[in-house]
mmCIF file of C-alpha atoms and ligand atoms in Angstrom:
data_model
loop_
_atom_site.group_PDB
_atom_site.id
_atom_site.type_symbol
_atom_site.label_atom_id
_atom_site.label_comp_id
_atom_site.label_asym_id
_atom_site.label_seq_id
_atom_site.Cartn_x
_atom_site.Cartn_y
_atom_site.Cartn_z
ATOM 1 C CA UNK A 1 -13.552 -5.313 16.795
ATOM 2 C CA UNK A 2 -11.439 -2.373 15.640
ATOM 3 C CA UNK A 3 -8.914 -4.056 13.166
ATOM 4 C CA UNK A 4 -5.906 -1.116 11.604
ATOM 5 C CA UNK A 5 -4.153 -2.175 8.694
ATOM 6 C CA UNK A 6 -1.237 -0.607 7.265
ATOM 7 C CA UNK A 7 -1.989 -0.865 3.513
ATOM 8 C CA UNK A 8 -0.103 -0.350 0.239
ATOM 9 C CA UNK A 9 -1.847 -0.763 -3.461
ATOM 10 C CA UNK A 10 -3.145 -3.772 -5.521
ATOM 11 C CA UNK A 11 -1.940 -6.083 -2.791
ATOM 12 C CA UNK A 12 -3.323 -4.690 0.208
ATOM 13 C CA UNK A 13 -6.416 -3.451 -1.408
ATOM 14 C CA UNK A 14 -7.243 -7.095 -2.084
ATOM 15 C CA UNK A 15 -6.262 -7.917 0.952
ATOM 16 C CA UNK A 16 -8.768 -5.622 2.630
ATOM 17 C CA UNK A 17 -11.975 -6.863 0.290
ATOM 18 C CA UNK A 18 -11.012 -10.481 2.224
ATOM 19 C CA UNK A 19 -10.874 -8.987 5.487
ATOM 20 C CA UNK A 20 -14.167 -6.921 5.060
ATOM 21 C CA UNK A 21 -16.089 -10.441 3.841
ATOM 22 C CA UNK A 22 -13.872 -12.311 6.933
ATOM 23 C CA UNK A 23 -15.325 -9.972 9.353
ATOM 24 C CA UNK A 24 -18.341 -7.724 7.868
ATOM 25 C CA UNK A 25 -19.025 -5.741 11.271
ATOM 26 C CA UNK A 26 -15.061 -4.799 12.275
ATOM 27 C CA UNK A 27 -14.436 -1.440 12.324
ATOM 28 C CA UNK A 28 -10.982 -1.285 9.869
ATOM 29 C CA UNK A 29 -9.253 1.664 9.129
ATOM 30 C CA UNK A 30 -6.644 1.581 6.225
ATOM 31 C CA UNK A 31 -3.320 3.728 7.033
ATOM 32 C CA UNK A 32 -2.867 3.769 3.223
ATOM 33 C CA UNK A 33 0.497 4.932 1.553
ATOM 34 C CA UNK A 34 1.072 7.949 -0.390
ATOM 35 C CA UNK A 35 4.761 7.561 -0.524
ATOM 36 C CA UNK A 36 3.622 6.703 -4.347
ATOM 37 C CA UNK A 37 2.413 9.951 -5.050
ATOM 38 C CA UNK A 38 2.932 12.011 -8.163
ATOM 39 C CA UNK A 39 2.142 15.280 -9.584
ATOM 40 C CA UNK A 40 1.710 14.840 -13.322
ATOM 41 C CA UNK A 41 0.202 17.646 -15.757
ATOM 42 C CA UNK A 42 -0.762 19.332 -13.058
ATOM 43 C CA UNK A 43 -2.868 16.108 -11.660
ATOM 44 C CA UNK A 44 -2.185 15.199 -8.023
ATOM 45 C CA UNK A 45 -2.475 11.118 -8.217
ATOM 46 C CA UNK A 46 -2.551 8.932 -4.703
ATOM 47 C CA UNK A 47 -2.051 5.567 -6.886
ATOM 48 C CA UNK A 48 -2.461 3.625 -3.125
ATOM 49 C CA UNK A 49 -5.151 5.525 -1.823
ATOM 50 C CA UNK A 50 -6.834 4.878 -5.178
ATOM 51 C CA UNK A 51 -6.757 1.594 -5.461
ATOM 52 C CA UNK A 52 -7.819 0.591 -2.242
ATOM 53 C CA UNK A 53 -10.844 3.328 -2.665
ATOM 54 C CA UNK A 54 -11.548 1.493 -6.323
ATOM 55 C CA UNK A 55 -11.319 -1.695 -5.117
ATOM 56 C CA UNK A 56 -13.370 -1.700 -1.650
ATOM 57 C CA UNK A 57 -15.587 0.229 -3.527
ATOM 58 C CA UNK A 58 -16.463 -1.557 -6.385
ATOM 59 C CA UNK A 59 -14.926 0.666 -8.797
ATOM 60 C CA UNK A 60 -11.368 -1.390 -9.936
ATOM 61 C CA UNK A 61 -10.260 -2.989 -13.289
ATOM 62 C CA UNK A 62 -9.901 -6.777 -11.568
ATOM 63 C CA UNK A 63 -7.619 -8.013 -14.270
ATOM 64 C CA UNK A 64 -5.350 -5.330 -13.727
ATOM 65 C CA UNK A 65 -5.805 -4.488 -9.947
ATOM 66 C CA UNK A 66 -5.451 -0.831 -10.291
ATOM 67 C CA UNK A 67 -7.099 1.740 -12.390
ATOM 68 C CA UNK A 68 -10.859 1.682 -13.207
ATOM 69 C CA UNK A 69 -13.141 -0.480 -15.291
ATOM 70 C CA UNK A 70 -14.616 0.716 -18.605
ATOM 71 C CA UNK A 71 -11.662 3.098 -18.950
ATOM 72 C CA UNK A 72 -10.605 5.056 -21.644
ATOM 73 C CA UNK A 73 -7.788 7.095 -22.527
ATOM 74 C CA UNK A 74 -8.782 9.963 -24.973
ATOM 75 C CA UNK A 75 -7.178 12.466 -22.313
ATOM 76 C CA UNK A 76 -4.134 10.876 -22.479
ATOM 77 C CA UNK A 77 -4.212 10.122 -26.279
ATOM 78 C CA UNK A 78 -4.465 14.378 -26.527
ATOM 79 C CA UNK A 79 -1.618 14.909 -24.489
ATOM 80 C CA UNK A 80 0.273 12.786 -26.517
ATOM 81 C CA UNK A 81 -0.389 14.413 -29.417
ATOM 82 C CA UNK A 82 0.689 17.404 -28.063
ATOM 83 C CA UNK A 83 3.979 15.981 -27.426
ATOM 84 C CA UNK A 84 3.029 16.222 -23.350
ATOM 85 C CA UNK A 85 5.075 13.863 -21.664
ATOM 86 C CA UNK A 86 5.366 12.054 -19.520
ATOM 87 C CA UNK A 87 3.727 9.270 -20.829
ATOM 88 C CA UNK A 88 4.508 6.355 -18.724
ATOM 89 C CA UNK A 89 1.654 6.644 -15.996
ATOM 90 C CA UNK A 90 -1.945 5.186 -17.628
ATOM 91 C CA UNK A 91 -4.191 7.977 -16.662
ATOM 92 C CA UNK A 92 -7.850 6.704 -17.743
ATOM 93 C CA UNK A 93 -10.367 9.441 -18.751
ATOM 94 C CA UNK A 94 -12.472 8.385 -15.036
ATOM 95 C CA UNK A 95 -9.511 8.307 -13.208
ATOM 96 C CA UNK A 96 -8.394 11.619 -14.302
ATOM 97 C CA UNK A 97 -11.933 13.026 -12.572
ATOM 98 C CA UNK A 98 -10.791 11.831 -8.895
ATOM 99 C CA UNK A 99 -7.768 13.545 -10.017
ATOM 100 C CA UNK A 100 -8.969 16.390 -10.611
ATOM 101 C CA UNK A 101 -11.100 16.983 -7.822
ATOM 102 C CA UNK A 102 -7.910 15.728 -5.615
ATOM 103 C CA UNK A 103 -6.221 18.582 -6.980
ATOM 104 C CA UNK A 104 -8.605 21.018 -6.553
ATOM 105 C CA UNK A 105 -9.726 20.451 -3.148
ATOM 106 C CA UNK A 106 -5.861 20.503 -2.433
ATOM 107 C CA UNK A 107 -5.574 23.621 -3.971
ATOM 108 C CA UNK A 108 -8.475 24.975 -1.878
ATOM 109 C CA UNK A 109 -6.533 24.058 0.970
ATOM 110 C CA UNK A 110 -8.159 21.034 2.378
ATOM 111 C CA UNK A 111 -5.285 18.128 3.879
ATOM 112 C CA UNK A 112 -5.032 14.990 1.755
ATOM 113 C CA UNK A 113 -7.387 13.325 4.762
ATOM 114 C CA UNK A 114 -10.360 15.409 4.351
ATOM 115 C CA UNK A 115 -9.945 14.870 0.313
ATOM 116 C CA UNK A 116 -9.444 11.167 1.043
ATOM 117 C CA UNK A 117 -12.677 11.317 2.813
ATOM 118 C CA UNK A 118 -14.587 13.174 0.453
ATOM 119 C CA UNK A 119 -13.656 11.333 -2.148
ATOM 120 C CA UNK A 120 -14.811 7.960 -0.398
ATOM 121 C CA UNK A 121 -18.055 9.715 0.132
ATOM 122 C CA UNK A 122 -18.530 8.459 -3.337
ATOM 123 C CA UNK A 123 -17.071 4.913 -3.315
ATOM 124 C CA UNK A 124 -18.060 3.993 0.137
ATOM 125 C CA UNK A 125 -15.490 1.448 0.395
ATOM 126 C CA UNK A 126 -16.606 0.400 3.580
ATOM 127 C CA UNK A 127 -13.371 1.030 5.796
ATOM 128 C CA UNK A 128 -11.809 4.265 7.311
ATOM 129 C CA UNK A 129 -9.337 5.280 4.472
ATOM 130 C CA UNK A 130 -6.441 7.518 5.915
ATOM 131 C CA UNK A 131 -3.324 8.988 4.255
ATOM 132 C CA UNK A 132 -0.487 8.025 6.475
ATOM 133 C CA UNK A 133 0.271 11.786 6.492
ATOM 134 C CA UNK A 134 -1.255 15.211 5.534
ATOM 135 C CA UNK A 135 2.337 16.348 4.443
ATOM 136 C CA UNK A 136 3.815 15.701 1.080
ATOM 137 C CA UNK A 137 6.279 12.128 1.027
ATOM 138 C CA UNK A 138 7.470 10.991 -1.674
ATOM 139 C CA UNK A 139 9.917 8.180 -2.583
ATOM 140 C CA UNK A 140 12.715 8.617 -4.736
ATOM 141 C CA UNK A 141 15.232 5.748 -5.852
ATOM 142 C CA UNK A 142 18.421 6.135 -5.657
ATOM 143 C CA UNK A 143 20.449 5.184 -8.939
ATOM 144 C CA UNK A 144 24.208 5.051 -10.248
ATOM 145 C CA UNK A 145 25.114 9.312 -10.223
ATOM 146 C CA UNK A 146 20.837 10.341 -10.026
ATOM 147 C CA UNK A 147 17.931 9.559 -8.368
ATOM 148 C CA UNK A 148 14.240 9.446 -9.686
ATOM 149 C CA UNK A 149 10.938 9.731 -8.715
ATOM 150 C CA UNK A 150 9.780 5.804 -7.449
ATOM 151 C CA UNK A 151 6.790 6.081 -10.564
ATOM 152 C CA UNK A 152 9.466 6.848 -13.272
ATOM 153 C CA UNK A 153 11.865 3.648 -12.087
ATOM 154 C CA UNK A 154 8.888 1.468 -11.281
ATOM 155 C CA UNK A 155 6.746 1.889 -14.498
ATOM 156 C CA UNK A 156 9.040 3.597 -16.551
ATOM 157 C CA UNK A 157 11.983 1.678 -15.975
ATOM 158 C CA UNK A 158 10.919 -1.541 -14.689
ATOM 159 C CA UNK A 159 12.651 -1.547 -11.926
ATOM 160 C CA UNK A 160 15.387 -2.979 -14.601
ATOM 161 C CA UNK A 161 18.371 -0.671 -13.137
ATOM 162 C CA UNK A 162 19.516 -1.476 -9.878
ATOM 163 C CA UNK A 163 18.352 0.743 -7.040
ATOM 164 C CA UNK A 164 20.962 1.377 -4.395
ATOM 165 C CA UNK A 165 18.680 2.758 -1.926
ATOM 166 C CA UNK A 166 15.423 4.251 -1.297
ATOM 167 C CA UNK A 167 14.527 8.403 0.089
ATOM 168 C CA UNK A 168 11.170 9.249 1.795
ATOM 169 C CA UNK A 169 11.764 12.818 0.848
ATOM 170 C CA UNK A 170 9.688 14.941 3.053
ATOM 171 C CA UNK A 171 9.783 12.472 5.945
ATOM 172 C CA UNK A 172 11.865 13.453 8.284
ATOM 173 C CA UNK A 173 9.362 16.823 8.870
ATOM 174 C CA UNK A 174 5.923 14.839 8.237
ATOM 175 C CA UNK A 175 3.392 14.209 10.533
ATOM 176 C CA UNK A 176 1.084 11.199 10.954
ATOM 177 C CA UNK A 177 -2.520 12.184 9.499
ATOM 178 C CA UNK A 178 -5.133 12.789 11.597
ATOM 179 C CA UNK A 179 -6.091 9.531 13.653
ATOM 180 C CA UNK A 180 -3.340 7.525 12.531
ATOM 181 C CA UNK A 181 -1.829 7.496 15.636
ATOM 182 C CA UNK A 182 -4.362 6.442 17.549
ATOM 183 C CA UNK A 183 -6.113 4.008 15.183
ATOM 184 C CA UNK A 184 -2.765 2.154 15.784
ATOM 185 C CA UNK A 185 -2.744 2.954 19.718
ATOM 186 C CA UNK A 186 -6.247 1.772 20.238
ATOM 187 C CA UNK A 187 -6.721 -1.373 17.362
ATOM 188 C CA UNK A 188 -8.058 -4.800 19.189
ATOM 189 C CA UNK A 189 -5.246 -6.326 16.175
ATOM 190 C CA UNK A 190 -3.019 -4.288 13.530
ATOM 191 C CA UNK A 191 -1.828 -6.246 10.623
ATOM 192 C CA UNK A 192 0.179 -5.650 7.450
ATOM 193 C CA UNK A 193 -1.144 -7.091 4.819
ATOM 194 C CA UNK A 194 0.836 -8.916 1.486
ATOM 195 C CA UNK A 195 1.895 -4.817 0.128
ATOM 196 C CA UNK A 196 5.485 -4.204 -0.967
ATOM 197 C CA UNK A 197 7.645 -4.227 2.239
ATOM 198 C CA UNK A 198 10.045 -1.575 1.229
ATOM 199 C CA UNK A 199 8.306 0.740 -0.157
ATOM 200 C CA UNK A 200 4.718 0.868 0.603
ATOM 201 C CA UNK A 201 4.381 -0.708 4.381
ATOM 202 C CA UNK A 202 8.580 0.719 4.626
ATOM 203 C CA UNK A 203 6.903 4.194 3.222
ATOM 204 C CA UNK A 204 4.350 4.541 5.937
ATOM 205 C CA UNK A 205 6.631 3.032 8.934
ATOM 206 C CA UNK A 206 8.995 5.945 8.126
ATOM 207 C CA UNK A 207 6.885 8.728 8.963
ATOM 208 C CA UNK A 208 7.963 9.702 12.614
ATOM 209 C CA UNK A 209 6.287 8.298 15.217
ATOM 210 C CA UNK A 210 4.368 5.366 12.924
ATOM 211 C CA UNK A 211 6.672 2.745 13.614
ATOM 212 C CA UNK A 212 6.815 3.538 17.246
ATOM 213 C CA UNK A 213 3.340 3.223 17.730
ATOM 214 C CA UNK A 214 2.731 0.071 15.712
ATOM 215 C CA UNK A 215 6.029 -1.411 18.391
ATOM 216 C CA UNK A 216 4.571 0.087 21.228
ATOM 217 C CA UNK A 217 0.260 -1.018 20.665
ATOM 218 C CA UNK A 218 -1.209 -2.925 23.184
ATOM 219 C CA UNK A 219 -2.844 -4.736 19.971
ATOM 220 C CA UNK A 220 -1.502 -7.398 18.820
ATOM 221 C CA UNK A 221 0.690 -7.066 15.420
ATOM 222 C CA UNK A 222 0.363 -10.159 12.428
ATOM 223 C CA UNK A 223 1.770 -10.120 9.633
ATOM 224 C CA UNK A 224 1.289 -11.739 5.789
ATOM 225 C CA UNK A 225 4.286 -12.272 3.774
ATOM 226 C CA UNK A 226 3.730 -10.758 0.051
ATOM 227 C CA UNK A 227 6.675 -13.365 -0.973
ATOM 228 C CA UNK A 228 5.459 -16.673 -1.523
ATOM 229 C CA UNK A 229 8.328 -19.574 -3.104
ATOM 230 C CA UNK A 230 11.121 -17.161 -3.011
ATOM 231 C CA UNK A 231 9.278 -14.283 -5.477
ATOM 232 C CA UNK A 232 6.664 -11.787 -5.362
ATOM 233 C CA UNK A 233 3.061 -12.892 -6.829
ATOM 234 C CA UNK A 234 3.258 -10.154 -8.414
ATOM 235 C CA UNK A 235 5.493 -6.771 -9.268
ATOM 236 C CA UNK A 236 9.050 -6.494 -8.457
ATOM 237 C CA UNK A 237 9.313 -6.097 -4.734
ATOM 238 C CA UNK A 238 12.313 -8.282 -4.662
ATOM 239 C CA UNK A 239 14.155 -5.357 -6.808
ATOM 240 C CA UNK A 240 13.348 -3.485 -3.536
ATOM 241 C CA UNK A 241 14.161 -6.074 -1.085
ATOM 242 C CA UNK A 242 17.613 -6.175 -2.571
ATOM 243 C CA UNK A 243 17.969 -2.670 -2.616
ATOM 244 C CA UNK A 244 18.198 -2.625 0.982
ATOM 245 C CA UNK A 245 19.920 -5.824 1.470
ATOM 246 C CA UNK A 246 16.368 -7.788 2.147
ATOM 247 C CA UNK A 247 17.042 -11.833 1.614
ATOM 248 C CA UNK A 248 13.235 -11.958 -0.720
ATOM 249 C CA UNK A 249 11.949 -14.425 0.800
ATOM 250 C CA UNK A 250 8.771 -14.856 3.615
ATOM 251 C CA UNK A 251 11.686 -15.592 6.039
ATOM 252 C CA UNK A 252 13.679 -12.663 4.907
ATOM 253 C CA UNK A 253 10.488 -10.206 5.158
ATOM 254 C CA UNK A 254 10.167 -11.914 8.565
ATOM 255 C CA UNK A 255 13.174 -10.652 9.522
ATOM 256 C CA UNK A 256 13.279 -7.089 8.493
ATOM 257 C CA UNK A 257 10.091 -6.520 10.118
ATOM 258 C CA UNK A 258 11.295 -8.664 13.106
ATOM 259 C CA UNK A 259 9.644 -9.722 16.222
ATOM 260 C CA UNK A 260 8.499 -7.006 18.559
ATOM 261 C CA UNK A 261 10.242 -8.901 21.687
ATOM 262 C CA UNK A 262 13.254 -8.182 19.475
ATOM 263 C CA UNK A 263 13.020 -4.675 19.359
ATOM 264 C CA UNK A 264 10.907 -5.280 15.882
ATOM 265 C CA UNK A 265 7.128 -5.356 14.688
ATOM 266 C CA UNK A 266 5.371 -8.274 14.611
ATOM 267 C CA UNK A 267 3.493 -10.563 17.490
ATOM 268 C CA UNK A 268 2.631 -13.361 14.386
ATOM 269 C CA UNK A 269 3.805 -13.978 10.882
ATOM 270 C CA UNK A 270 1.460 -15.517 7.609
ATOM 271 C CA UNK A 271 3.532 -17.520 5.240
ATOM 272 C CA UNK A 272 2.355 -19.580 1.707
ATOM 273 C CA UNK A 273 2.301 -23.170 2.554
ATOM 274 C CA UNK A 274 4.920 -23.532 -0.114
ATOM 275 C CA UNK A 275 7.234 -21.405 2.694
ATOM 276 C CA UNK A 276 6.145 -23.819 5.647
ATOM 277 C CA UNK A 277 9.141 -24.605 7.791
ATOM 278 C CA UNK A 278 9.720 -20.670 7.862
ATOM 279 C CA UNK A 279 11.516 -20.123 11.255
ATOM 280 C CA UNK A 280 11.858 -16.250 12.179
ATOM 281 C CA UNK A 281 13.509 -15.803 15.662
ATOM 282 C CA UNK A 282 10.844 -15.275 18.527
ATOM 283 C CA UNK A 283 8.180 -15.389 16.165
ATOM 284 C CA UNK A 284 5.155 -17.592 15.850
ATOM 285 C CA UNK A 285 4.975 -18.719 12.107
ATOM 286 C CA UNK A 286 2.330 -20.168 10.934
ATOM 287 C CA UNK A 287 1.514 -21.661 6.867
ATOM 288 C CA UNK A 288 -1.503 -21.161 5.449
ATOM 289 C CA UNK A 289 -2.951 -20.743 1.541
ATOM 290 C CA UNK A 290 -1.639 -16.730 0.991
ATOM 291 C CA UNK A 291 -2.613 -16.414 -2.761
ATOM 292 C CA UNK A 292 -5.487 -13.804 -3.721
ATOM 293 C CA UNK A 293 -7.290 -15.718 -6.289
ATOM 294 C CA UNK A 294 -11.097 -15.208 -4.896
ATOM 295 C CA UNK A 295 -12.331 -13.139 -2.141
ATOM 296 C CA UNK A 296 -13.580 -16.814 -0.736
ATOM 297 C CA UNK A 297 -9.440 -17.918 -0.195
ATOM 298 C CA UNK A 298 -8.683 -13.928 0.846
ATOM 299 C CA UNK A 299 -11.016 -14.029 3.423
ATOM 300 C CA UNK A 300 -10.025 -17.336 4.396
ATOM 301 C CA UNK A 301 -6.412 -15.657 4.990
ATOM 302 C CA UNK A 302 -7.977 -13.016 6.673
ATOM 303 C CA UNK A 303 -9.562 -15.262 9.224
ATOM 304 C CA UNK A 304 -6.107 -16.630 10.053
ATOM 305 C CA UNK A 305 -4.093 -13.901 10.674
ATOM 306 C CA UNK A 306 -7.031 -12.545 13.141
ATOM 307 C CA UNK A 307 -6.613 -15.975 15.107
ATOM 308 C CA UNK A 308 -3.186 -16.053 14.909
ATOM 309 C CA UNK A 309 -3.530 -12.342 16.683
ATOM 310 C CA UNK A 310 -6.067 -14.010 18.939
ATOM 311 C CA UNK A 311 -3.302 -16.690 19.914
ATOM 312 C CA UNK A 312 -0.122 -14.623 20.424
ATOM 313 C CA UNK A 313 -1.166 -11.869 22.386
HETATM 314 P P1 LIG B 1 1.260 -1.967 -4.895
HETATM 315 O O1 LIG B 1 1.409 -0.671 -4.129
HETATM 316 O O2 LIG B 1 0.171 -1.915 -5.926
HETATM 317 O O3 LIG B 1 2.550 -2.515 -5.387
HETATM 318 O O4 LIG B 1 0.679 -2.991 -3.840
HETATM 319 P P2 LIG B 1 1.143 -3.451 -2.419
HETATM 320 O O5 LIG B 1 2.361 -2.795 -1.941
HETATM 321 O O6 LIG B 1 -0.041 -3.407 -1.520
HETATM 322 O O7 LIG B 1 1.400 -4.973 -2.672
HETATM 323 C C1 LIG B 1 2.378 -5.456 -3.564
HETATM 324 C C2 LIG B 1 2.742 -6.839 -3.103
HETATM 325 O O8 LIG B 1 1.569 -7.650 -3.058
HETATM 326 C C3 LIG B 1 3.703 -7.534 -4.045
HETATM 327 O O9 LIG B 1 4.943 -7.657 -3.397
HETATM 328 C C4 LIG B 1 3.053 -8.900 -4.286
HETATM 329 O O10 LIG B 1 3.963 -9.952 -4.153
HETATM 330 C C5 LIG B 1 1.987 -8.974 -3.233
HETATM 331 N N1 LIG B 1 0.847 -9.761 -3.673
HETATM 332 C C6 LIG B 1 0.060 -9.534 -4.750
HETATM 333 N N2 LIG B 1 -0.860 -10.519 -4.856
HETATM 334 C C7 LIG B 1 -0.624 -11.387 -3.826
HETATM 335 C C8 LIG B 1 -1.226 -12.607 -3.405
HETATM 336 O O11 LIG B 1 -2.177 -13.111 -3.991
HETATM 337 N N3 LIG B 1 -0.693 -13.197 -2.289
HETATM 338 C C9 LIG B 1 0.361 -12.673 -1.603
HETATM 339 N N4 LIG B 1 0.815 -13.323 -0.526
HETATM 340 N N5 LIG B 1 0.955 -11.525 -1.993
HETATM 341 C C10 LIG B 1 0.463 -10.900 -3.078
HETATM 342 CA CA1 LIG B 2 2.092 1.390 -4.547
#
């Protein structure tokens, strides 16, 4: 079975280790989103990419979901005593070495895929990682009078100002990686997993010719809702959701990504059982457990939105 999943960070990355335990012999590729990317002291960091490569691979802090075990921060600790800002990004002293040989290979002139894939020579995460594009997209928020890089509102910032809106600058010109295209085209089921709707599944979707080809798939296209009770689990997607005039809410989600025989995305959507009763027009809905606490309960959600895809299509 050739499963495509359209994958943000911490939430999609656990998403995946369920999946891969669900269904050890699918073939998954990850479409993973580097509308998160940053450029800092020189570093080029793909905190998406990352995690999902850390986590499938064994390499991830679990109580925080990103970064990697064992860290330390003596890099950073320098920097700061140099006065080197900015110091609102946690780059761990490990970390810093995938960085590093990111930005090298970059340098060199290799595309973000063939780094991607070198890099996963390492971690062996199991899937086909994939940046959603070769070319450089990055989201900005848009703020009263400014706008700022997504990393400086998000972690510097809190999300605590209001964003007005959100720019994929470098979208309009970028072009799906390598594969991604087709690994949408020719999937037996795509799904998006519980990532951040606006910004990391929005952030992939908005690279031309993406969100055509997850409407137009002869795979079926299910769905998980990252908003469970009216909130995120976790982060501040529903600073997001607002930002673009997104009820945040599984119903609401349900909505914006709609139903694909309503010109939308999905065949199927996953919501909490706390959400059951969830009606999105010409979509099946179904309830089920959607909270990541072991990779026993993930998988278990994994298993459901393949037979919800089973049932719909
Ligand atoms: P990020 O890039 O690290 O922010 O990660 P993603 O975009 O992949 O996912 C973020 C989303 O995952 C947030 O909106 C969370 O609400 C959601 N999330 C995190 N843990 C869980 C969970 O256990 N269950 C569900 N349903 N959603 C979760
Ligand atoms: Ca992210």
């Amino acid at each position: 079975m050739r499963i495509t999943v359209l994958a943000g960070g911490i939430g999609a990355a656990r998403f995946l280790r369920g999946l891969r335990a669900a269904v050890p012999d699918a073939d998954v590729t990850v479409i993973g989103n580097t509308g998160d990317d940053i450029t800092l002291h020189g570093l080029r960091i793909c905190p998406d990419l990352d995690t999902v490569m850390y986590t499938l691979g064994g390499g991830i802090h679990e109580g925080q979901g990103w970064g990697r075990e064992g860290e330390t921060f003596a890099v950073q600790e320098e920097l700061a005593a140099y006065g080197a800002g900015p110091d609102w990004m946690h780059l761990g002293d490990r970390d810093i070495a995938t960085h590093l040989i990111r930005t090298r290979m970059l340098d060199a002139g290799y595309p973000l895929s063939a780094v991607t894939a070198a890099l996963c020579e390492r971690w062996k995460p199991g899937v086909e990682l994939v940046p959603m594009s070769d070319d450089r997209v990055e989201t900005h928020v848009v703020l009263e009078g400014r706008a700022v890089h997504f990393q400086e509102w998000w972690l510097a910032m809190r999300a605590a100002e209001p964003a007005q809106g959100f720019v994929s600058i470098g979208a309009d010109t970028a072009r799906p990686a390598p594969g991604v295209l087709d690994a949408i085209a020719g999937a037996d089921v795509v799904l998006l997993p519980p990532s951040n709707p606006v910004v990391s599944i929005g952030a992939i979707l908005a690279v031309p010719g993406i969100r055509d080809a997850v409407a137009r798939t002869p795979a079926p296209v299910v769905g998980l809702s990252p908003i469970v009770g009216g909130a995120p689990v976790r982060g501040m997607a529903d600073a997001c959701l607002t930002a673009i005039g997104v009820e945040t809410s599984a119903a609401g989600v349900g909505r914006h990504y709609g139903a694909r025989a309503e010109g939308g995305l999905l065949d199927g959507w996953l919501v909490d059982t706390a959400d059951a009763g969830t009606e999105v027009p010409g979509l099946p809905v179904l309830d089920v457990p959607l909270l990541m606490t072991s990779v026993q309960l993930t998988a278990a959600m994994a298993t459901a939105a393949l037979d919800l895809a089973a049932r719909v299509r």
